[in-house]
Short mmCIF file of C-alpha atoms in Angstrom, two decimals:
data_model
loop_
_atom_site.label_atom_id
_atom_site.label_comp_id
_atom_site.label_asym_id
_atom_site.label_seq_id
_atom_site.Cartn_x
_atom_site.Cartn_y
_atom_site.Cartn_z
CA MET A 1 -2.20 2.19 8.93
CA VAL A 2 -0.13 -0.77 10.10
CA SER A 3 -0.87 -3.73 7.84
CA THR A 4 0.20 -6.49 10.26
CA VAL A 5 -2.62 -5.89 12.70
CA VAL A 6 -5.24 -4.04 10.64
CA ALA A 7 -8.64 -5.71 10.73
CA ILE A 8 -10.06 -3.88 7.71
CA SER A 9 -7.76 -5.39 5.08
CA ILE A 10 -9.44 -7.65 2.54
CA SER A 11 -7.82 -11.08 2.22
CA VAL A 12 -8.18 -13.00 -1.03
CA PHE A 13 -7.12 -16.65 -0.85
CA MET A 14 -4.75 -17.40 -3.71
CA GLY A 15 -4.63 -21.19 -3.39
CA GLU A 16 -2.57 -23.75 -1.54
CA ALA A 17 1.19 -23.75 -1.50
CA ASN A 18 2.83 -27.07 -2.27
CA ALA A 19 3.04 -29.27 0.81
CA ASP A 20 6.84 -29.05 0.56
CA GLU A 21 6.87 -25.27 0.25
CA LYS A 22 8.31 -23.79 3.42
CA VAL A 23 10.13 -20.67 2.20
CA PHE A 24 7.87 -17.62 1.90
CA SER A 25 9.42 -15.16 -0.53
CA PRO A 26 7.05 -13.39 -2.93
CA PRO A 27 8.78 -12.35 -6.19
CA TYR A 28 8.88 -8.63 -5.35
CA CYS A 29 9.89 -9.11 -1.69
CA GLU A 30 13.45 -8.37 -0.55
CA PHE A 31 13.11 -10.94 2.24
CA SER A 32 12.38 -14.61 2.81
CA VAL A 33 11.35 -16.58 5.91
CA VAL A 34 11.10 -20.33 6.52
CA PHE A 35 7.92 -21.83 8.00
CA PRO A 36 8.67 -25.04 9.95
CA ASN A 37 5.77 -27.01 8.40
CA GLY A 38 4.89 -25.04 5.29
CA TYR A 39 2.37 -22.26 4.81
CA LYS A 40 -0.85 -21.17 3.12
CA PRO A 41 -0.44 -18.10 0.85
CA LYS A 42 -2.81 -15.15 0.54
CA GLU A 43 -2.89 -11.83 -1.21
CA ILE A 44 -3.94 -8.92 0.99
CA ILE A 45 -5.45 -5.76 -0.40
CA SER A 46 -5.54 -2.75 1.94
CA LYS A 47 -6.77 0.74 1.20
CA THR A 48 -3.34 1.81 -0.06
CA ALA A 49 -1.37 -1.27 -1.19
CA THR A 50 -1.38 -4.95 -2.12
CA GLY A 51 0.80 -7.34 -0.15
CA ALA A 52 1.46 -11.06 0.11
CA ALA A 53 0.77 -13.02 3.27
CA ALA A 54 1.37 -16.51 4.59
CA THR A 55 -0.01 -18.37 7.58
CA GLY A 56 1.59 -21.48 9.02
CA ARG A 57 0.13 -24.91 8.39
CA ALA A 58 -0.58 -27.45 11.15
CA GLY A 59 2.38 -27.53 13.49
CA SER A 60 3.19 -23.95 12.50
CA THR A 61 0.01 -22.33 13.78
CA GLY A 62 0.48 -18.96 15.38
CA LEU A 63 3.08 -18.01 12.78
CA SER A 64 2.39 -15.59 9.95
CA ALA A 65 4.30 -13.32 7.60
CA GLU A 66 3.35 -10.44 5.33
CA CYS A 67 5.41 -8.63 2.71
CA TRP A 68 4.38 -5.09 1.74
CA PRO A 69 5.81 -2.33 -0.40
CA CYS A 70 7.53 0.22 1.87
CA GLU A 71 5.55 3.32 2.63
CA GLU A 72 6.99 6.63 1.51
CA ARG A 73 10.02 6.38 3.82
CA VAL A 74 8.04 6.63 7.02
CA GLU A 75 10.59 7.17 9.77
CA ILE A 76 11.11 3.92 11.71
CA GLN A 77 10.28 5.49 15.10
CA ALA A 78 6.97 6.80 13.74
CA TYR A 79 6.17 3.36 12.33
CA ALA A 80 7.02 1.71 15.70
CA ARG A 81 4.70 4.17 17.51
CA GLU A 82 1.93 3.43 14.99
CA LEU A 83 2.41 -0.32 15.43
CA ALA A 84 2.22 -0.02 19.24
CA SER A 85 -0.83 2.28 19.06
CA GLU A 86 -2.67 -0.16 16.80
CA MET A 87 -1.91 -3.02 19.21
CA ARG A 88 -3.29 -0.97 22.12
CA ARG A 89 -6.44 -0.07 20.13
CA ARG A 90 -7.01 -3.81 19.70
CA GLY A 91 -6.84 -4.35 23.45
CA GLY A 92 -3.24 -5.47 23.72
CA ILE A 93 -0.81 -4.55 26.47
CA VAL A 94 2.48 -3.54 24.86
CA ASP A 95 5.40 -4.84 26.93
CA SER A 96 8.27 -3.49 24.81
CA VAL A 97 9.19 -1.95 21.48
CA ILE A 98 12.80 -2.30 20.33
CA ILE A 99 14.18 -0.53 17.27
CA ASP A 100 17.39 -1.79 15.65
CA ARG A 101 18.53 0.50 12.83
CA ASN A 102 21.75 -1.47 12.28
CA ASN A 103 20.44 -5.01 11.90
CA LYS A 104 22.35 -6.76 9.09
CA ILE A 105 19.07 -7.84 7.44
CA GLY A 106 17.39 -4.43 7.48
CA GLU A 107 16.01 -1.92 9.95
CA GLN A 108 14.08 -3.93 12.52
CA ILE A 109 11.28 -3.36 15.03
CA ILE A 110 10.42 -5.96 17.67
CA LEU A 111 7.15 -5.39 19.51
CA THR A 112 6.11 -7.74 22.32
CA SER A 113 2.64 -7.62 23.81
CA ARG A 114 -0.08 -9.59 25.56
CA ILE A 115 -3.77 -9.78 24.84
CA LYS A 116 -6.71 -11.52 26.50
CA SER A 117 -9.39 -13.38 24.57
CA GLY A 118 -12.07 -14.63 26.91
CA SER A 119 -10.27 -16.40 29.75
CA ASP A 120 -7.17 -17.06 27.61
CA SER A 121 -4.09 -14.86 27.46
CA TYR A 122 -1.77 -14.75 24.43
CA HIS A 123 1.78 -13.51 23.90
CA ILE A 124 2.23 -11.66 20.61
CA LYS A 125 5.55 -10.79 19.03
CA ILE A 126 5.60 -8.64 15.90
CA VAL A 127 8.96 -8.45 14.13
CA SER A 128 9.17 -6.03 11.22
CA PHE A 129 12.15 -5.87 8.84
CA ARG A 130 12.36 -2.91 6.49
CA GLY A 131 14.41 -2.93 3.31
CA THR A 132 14.71 -0.31 0.59
CA ARG A 133 11.57 -1.36 -1.33
CA THR A 134 9.65 -3.77 0.88
CA ARG A 135 8.82 -4.59 4.48
CA LEU A 136 8.46 -8.08 5.99
CA ASP A 137 6.24 -8.34 9.06
CA LEU A 138 6.26 -11.52 11.16
CA ALA A 139 3.66 -12.32 13.81
CA ILE A 140 4.22 -14.99 16.43
CA VAL A 141 1.20 -15.71 18.65
CA ASP A 142 1.10 -18.30 21.44
CA GLN A 143 -0.25 -18.85 24.92
CA GLU A 144 3.23 -19.83 26.11
CA MET A 145 6.54 -18.09 25.69
CA ALA A 146 8.33 -18.62 22.38
CA SER A 147 9.10 -22.22 21.41
CA SER A 148 12.25 -23.27 19.56
CA ALA A 149 10.20 -23.54 16.33
CA GLN A 150 9.02 -19.94 16.77
CA ILE A 151 12.54 -18.72 17.49
CA ASN A 152 13.85 -20.60 14.43
CA PHE A 153 11.07 -19.01 12.33
CA ARG A 154 12.07 -15.51 13.48
CA ASN A 155 15.77 -16.25 12.97
CA SER A 156 15.27 -17.72 9.47
CA VAL A 157 14.64 -14.31 7.85
CA LYS A 158 17.12 -13.54 5.08
CA ARG A 159 17.61 -10.55 2.80
CA ASN A 160 17.36 -11.82 -0.78
CA ARG A 161 18.17 -8.72 -2.77
#
Protein backbone atom coordinates (compact mmCIF):
# COMPACT_ATOMS: atom_id res chain seq x y z
CA MET A 1 0.00 0.00 0.00
CA VAL A 2 1.22 3.51 -0.75
CA SER A 3 2.44 5.09 2.47
CA THR A 4 2.08 8.74 1.41
CA VAL A 5 -1.69 8.67 1.26
CA VAL A 6 -2.63 5.69 3.43
CA ALA A 7 -5.09 6.56 6.17
CA ILE A 8 -4.51 3.43 8.25
CA SER A 9 -0.91 4.13 9.23
CA ILE A 10 -0.32 4.79 12.92
CA SER A 11 1.56 8.03 13.63
CA VAL A 12 3.56 8.34 16.83
CA PHE A 13 4.72 11.87 17.64
CA MET A 14 8.43 11.82 18.42
CA GLY A 15 8.80 15.36 19.78
CA GLU A 16 9.53 18.78 18.40
CA ALA A 17 12.40 19.52 16.07
CA ASN A 18 14.55 22.47 17.02
CA ALA A 19 13.06 25.74 15.81
CA ASP A 20 16.11 26.16 13.56
CA GLU A 21 15.85 22.66 12.10
CA LYS A 22 14.78 22.91 8.47
CA VAL A 23 16.55 19.98 6.82
CA PHE A 24 14.63 16.70 7.08
CA SER A 25 17.03 13.81 6.67
CA PRO A 26 16.50 10.79 8.94
CA PRO A 27 19.74 8.86 9.60
CA TYR A 28 18.82 5.90 7.36
CA CYS A 29 17.36 8.03 4.53
CA GLU A 30 19.29 8.51 1.27
CA PHE A 31 17.59 11.88 0.76
CA SER A 32 17.14 15.25 2.41
CA VAL A 33 14.65 18.08 1.85
CA VAL A 34 14.55 21.63 3.23
CA PHE A 35 11.36 22.97 4.84
CA PRO A 36 11.12 26.78 4.49
CA ASN A 37 10.10 27.35 8.13
CA GLY A 38 11.13 24.15 9.88
CA TYR A 39 9.15 20.99 10.54
CA LYS A 40 7.60 18.72 13.14
CA PRO A 41 8.96 15.13 13.07
CA LYS A 42 6.96 11.92 13.44
CA GLU A 43 7.59 8.22 13.21
CA ILE A 44 5.03 6.33 11.14
CA ILE A 45 4.35 2.65 11.60
CA SER A 46 2.44 0.91 8.81
CA LYS A 47 1.52 -2.75 8.54
CA THR A 48 4.82 -3.56 6.81
CA ALA A 49 7.42 -0.90 7.68
CA THR A 50 8.46 2.00 9.90
CA GLY A 51 9.20 5.35 8.30
CA ALA A 52 10.01 8.90 9.34
CA ALA A 53 7.73 11.82 8.52
CA ALA A 54 7.80 15.59 8.79
CA THR A 55 5.10 18.21 8.47
CA GLY A 56 5.82 21.87 7.89
CA ARG A 57 5.52 24.40 10.69
CA ALA A 58 3.56 27.66 10.40
CA GLY A 59 4.37 29.25 7.07
CA SER A 60 5.17 25.80 5.67
CA THR A 61 1.72 24.28 6.07
CA GLY A 62 0.65 22.02 3.26
CA LEU A 63 4.16 20.60 2.98
CA SER A 64 5.11 17.15 4.23
CA ALA A 65 7.77 14.52 3.63
CA GLU A 66 8.10 10.85 4.46
CA CYS A 67 11.10 8.55 4.15
CA TRP A 68 10.47 4.80 3.88
CA PRO A 69 12.57 1.73 3.23
CA CYS A 70 12.14 0.71 -0.43
CA GLU A 71 9.77 -2.12 -1.07
CA GLU A 72 11.15 -5.26 -2.64
CA ARG A 73 12.06 -3.52 -5.91
CA VAL A 74 8.50 -2.80 -6.92
CA GLU A 75 8.67 -1.67 -10.54
CA ILE A 76 8.25 2.11 -10.73
CA GLN A 77 5.28 1.95 -13.15
CA ALA A 78 3.44 -0.41 -10.79
CA TYR A 79 4.14 1.94 -7.88
CA ALA A 80 2.88 4.94 -9.91
CA ARG A 81 -0.34 3.06 -10.75
CA GLU A 82 -0.80 2.16 -7.07
CA LEU A 83 -0.23 5.78 -6.03
CA ALA A 84 -2.82 7.03 -8.57
CA SER A 85 -5.33 4.33 -7.58
CA GLU A 86 -5.02 5.23 -3.90
CA MET A 87 -5.58 8.91 -4.72
CA ARG A 88 -8.73 8.02 -6.69
CA ARG A 89 -10.01 5.80 -3.84
CA ARG A 90 -9.72 8.85 -1.58
CA GLY A 91 -11.88 10.90 -3.93
CA GLY A 92 -9.13 12.70 -5.83
CA ILE A 93 -9.11 13.46 -9.53
CA VAL A 94 -5.70 12.53 -10.92
CA ASP A 95 -4.59 15.09 -13.51
CA SER A 96 -1.23 13.56 -14.45
CA VAL A 97 1.38 10.99 -13.48
CA ILE A 98 4.91 11.52 -14.77
CA ILE A 99 7.67 8.95 -14.35
CA ASP A 100 11.31 10.02 -14.71
CA ARG A 101 13.67 7.03 -14.53
CA ASN A 102 16.74 9.17 -15.28
CA ASN A 103 16.42 11.93 -12.70
CA LYS A 104 19.87 12.70 -11.24
CA ILE A 105 18.52 12.37 -7.68
CA GLY A 106 16.78 9.03 -8.16
CA GLU A 107 13.85 7.54 -10.03
CA GLN A 108 11.00 10.02 -9.68
CA ILE A 109 7.21 10.00 -9.88
CA ILE A 110 5.21 13.25 -9.97
CA LEU A 111 1.47 12.87 -9.43
CA THR A 112 -0.79 15.92 -9.64
CA SER A 113 -4.41 15.77 -8.55
CA ARG A 114 -7.35 17.72 -7.20
CA ILE A 115 -9.71 16.90 -4.37
CA LYS A 116 -12.79 18.58 -2.91
CA SER A 117 -13.40 18.94 0.80
CA GLY A 118 -16.78 20.50 1.43
CA SER A 119 -16.95 23.58 -0.78
CA ASP A 120 -13.14 23.89 -0.97
CA SER A 121 -10.96 22.45 -3.71
CA TYR A 122 -7.29 21.55 -3.17
CA HIS A 123 -4.39 20.90 -5.53
CA ILE A 124 -2.21 17.99 -4.43
CA LYS A 125 1.23 17.19 -5.79
CA ILE A 126 2.96 14.00 -4.69
CA VAL A 127 6.63 13.74 -5.65
CA SER A 128 8.31 10.43 -4.91
CA PHE A 129 12.08 9.88 -5.22
CA ARG A 130 13.35 6.31 -5.08
CA GLY A 131 16.92 5.41 -4.23
CA THR A 132 18.53 2.02 -3.75
CA ARG A 133 17.46 1.58 -0.10
CA THR A 134 14.89 4.27 0.66
CA ARG A 135 12.10 6.32 -0.86
CA LEU A 136 11.31 9.98 -0.12
CA ASP A 137 7.71 11.05 -0.68
CA LEU A 138 6.81 14.74 -0.71
CA ALA A 139 3.25 16.05 -0.53
CA ILE A 140 2.36 19.62 -1.44
CA VAL A 141 -1.26 20.60 -0.75
CA ASP A 142 -2.76 24.03 -1.41
CA GLN A 143 -5.92 25.70 -2.65
CA GLU A 144 -3.87 27.71 -5.13
CA MET A 145 -1.28 26.62 -7.64
CA ALA A 146 2.24 26.08 -6.31
CA SER A 147 3.89 29.03 -4.59
CA SER A 148 7.60 29.81 -4.83
CA ALA A 149 8.09 28.34 -1.33
CA GLN A 150 6.45 25.09 -2.45
CA ILE A 151 8.56 24.96 -5.61
CA ASN A 152 11.72 25.64 -3.58
CA PHE A 153 10.71 22.83 -1.18
CA ARG A 154 10.31 20.36 -4.06
CA ASN A 155 13.57 21.51 -5.67
CA SER A 156 15.56 21.30 -2.41
CA VAL A 157 15.67 17.47 -2.44
CA LYS A 158 19.22 16.12 -2.45
CA ARG A 159 20.65 12.61 -2.54
CA ASN A 160 22.86 12.23 0.53
CA ARG A 161 24.35 8.81 0.01
